[in-house]
mmCIF file of C-alpha atoms in Angstrom:
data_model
loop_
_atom_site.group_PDB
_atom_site.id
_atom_site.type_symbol
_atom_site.label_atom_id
_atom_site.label_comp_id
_atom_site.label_asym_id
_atom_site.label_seq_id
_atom_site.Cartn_x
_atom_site.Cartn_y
_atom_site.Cartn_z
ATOM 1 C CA UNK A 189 -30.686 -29.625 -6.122
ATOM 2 C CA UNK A 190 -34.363 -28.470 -5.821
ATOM 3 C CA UNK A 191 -35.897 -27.069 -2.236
ATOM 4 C CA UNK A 192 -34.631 -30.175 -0.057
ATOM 5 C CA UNK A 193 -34.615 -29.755 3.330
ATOM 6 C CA UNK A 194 -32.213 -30.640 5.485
ATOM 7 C CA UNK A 195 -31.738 -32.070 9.293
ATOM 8 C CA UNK A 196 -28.347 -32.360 11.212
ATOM 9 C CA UNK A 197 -27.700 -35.636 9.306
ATOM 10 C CA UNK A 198 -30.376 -35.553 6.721
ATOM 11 C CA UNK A 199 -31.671 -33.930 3.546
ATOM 12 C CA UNK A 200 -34.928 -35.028 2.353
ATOM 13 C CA UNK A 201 -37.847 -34.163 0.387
ATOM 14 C CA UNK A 202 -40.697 -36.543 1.462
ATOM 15 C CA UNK A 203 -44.176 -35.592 -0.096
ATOM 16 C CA UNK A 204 -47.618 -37.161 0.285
ATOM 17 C CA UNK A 205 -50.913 -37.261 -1.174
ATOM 18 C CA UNK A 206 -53.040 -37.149 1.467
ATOM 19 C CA UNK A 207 -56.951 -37.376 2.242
ATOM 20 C CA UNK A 208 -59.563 -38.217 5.424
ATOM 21 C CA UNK A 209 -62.865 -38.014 5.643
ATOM 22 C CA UNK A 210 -65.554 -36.755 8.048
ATOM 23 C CA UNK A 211 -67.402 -39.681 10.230
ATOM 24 C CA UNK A 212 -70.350 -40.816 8.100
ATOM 25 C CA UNK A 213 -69.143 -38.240 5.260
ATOM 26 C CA UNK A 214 -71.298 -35.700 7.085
ATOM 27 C CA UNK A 215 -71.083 -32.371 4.998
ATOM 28 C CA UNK A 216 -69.820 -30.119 7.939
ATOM 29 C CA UNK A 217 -66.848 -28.561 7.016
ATOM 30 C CA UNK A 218 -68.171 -25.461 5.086
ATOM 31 C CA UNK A 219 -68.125 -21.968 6.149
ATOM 32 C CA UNK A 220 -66.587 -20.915 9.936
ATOM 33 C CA UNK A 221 -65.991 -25.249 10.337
ATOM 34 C CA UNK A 222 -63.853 -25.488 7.282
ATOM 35 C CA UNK A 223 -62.006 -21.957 7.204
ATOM 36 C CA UNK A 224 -61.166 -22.515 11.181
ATOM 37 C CA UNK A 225 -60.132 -26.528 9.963
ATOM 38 C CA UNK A 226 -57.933 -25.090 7.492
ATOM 39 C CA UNK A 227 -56.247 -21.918 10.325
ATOM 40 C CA UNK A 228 -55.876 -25.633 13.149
ATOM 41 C CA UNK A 229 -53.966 -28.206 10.326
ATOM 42 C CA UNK A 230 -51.651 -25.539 9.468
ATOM 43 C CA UNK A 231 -50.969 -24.616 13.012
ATOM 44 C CA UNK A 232 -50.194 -28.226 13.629
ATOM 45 C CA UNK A 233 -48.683 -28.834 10.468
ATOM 46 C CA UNK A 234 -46.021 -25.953 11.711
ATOM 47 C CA UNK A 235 -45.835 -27.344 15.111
ATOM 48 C CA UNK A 236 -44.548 -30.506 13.975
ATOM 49 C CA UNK A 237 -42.247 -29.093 11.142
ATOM 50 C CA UNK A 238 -44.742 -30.280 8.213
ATOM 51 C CA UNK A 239 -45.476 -28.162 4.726
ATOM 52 C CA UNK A 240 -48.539 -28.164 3.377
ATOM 53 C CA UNK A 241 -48.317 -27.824 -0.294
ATOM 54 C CA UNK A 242 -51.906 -27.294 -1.544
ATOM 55 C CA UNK A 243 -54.711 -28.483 -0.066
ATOM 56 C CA UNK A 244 -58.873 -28.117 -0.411
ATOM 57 C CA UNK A 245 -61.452 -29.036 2.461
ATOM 58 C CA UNK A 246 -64.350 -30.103 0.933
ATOM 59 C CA UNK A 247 -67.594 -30.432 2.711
ATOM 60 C CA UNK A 248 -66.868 -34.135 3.775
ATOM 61 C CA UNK A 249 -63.391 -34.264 3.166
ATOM 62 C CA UNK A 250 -59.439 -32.561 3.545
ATOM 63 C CA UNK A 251 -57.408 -33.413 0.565
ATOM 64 C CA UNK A 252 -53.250 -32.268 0.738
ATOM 65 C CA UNK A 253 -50.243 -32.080 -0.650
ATOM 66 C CA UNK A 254 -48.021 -32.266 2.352
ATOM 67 C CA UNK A 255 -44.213 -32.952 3.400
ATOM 68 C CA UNK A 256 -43.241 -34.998 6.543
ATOM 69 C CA UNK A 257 -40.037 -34.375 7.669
ATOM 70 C CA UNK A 258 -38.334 -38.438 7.766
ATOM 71 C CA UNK A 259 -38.043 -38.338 11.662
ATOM 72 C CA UNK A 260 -42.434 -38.480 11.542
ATOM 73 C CA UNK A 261 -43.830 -41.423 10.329
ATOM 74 C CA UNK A 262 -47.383 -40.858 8.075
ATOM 75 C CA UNK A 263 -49.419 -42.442 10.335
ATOM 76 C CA UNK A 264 -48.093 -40.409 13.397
ATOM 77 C CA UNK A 265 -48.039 -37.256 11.302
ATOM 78 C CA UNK A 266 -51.814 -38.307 10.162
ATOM 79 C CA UNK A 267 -52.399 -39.016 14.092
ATOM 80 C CA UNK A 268 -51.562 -35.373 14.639
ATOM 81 C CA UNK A 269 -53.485 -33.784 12.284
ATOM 82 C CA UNK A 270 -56.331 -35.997 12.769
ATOM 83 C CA UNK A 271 -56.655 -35.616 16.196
ATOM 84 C CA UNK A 272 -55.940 -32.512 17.501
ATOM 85 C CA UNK A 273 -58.170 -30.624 14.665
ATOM 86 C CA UNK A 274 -60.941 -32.627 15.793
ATOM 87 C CA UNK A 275 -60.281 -32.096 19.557
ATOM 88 C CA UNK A 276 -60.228 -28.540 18.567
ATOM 89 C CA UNK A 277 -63.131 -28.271 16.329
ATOM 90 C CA UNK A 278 -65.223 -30.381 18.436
ATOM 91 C CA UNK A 279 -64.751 -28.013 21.365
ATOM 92 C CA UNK A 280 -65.451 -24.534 19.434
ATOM 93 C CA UNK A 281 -68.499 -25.821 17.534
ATOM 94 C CA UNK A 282 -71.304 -26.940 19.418
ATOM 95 C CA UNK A 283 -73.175 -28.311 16.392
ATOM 96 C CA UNK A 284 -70.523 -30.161 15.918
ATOM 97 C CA UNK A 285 -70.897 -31.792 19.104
ATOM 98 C CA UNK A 286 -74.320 -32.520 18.633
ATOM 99 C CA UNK A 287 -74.080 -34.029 14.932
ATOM 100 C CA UNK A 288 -70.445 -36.136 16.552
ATOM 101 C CA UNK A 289 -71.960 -37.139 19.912
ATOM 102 C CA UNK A 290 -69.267 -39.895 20.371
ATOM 103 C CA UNK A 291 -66.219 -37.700 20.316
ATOM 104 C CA UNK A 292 -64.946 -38.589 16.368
ATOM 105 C CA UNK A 293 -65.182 -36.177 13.874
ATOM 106 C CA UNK A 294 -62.929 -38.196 11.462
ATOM 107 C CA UNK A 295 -63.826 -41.108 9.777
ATOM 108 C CA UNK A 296 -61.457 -44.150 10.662
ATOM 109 C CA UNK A 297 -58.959 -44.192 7.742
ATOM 110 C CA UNK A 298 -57.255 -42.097 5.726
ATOM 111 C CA UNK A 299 -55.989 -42.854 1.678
ATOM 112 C CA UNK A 300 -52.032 -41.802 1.632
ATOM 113 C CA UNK A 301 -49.741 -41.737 -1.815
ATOM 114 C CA UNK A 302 -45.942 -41.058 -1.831
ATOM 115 C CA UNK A 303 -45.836 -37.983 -4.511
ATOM 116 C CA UNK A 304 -42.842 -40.731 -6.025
ATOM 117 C CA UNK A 305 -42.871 -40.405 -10.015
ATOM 118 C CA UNK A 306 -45.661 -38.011 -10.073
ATOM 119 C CA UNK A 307 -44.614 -34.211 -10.307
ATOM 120 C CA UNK A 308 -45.673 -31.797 -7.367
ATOM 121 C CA UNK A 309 -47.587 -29.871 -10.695
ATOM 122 C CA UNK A 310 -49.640 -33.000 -10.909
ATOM 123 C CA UNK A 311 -50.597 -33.148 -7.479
ATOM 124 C CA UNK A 312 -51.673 -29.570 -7.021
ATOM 125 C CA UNK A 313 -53.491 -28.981 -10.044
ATOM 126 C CA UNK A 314 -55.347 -32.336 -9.164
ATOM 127 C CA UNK A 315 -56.132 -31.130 -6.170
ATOM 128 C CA UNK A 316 -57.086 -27.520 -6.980
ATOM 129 C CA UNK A 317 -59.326 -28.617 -10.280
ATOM 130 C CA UNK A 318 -61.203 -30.630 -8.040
ATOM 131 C CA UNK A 319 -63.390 -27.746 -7.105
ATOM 132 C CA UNK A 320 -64.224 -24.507 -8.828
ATOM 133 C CA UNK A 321 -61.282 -22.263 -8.520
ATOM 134 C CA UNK A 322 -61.315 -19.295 -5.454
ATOM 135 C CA UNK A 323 -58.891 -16.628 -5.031
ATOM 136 C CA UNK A 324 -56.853 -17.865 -1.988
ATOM 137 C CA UNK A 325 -53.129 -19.160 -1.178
ATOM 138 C CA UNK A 326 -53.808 -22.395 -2.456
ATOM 139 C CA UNK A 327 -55.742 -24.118 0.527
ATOM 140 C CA UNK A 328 -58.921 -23.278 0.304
ATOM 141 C CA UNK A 329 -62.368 -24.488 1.824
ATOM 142 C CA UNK A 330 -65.343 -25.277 -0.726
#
């Protein structure tokens, strides 16, 4: 067996491709707005008994490679993320709150892939060539 978790009744090992973008694809999350974006999803990410694999935050967008444990749904577990990084990052950055006047920082949707057939290799070495490389622990903001 590889690195399944397990639950009182369960063992899984449910992984997702996972991206959002910012509201108009605004480039905002660079510098102190993406490094304290990356510190809030893995807070919540923890809170809610999610692993984040590898992950970048672009200027406009977050790209991961996450688990959900099988007792979250996606779009609950994308609810979460979604919504309490952009409570947060709303209240700490005031340019923020001037650009986002309406209270959305995300865009609408979100583009979701079940890892399935693909290897977890795949998926983070997608992710991390999509920028140039930065020493980091594999979630970095570009």
């Amino acid at each position: 067996m590889q690195n399944y978790k397990s639950g009182s009744h369960t063992v899984w090992d449910c992984k997702y491709d996972l991206v959002w973008i910012t509201k108009y694809r605004y480039s905002v999350l660079s510098g102190d707005v993406g490094q304290r974006c990356r510190e809030l999803l893995r807070e919540i990410a923890r809170s809610q008994e999610m692993t984040i694999y590898a992950g970048a935050i672009n200027r406009d967008y977050v790209h991961m490679l996450i688990g959900i444990p099988p007792n979250l749904s996606v779009s609950k577990a994308v609810q979460f993320l979604k919504g309490k990084s952009s409570h947060k990052l709303l209240s700490e950055f005031a340019v923020l709150r001037k650009k986002y006047w309406g209270q959305h920082l995300w865009g609408r949707g979100y583009w979701v892939c079940s890892s399935g057939n693909v290897t977890d290799e795949v998926w983070k070495k997608y992710i991390e060539d999509q920028k140039p490389e930065e020493p980091d622990d594999k979630f970095k903001v570009v």
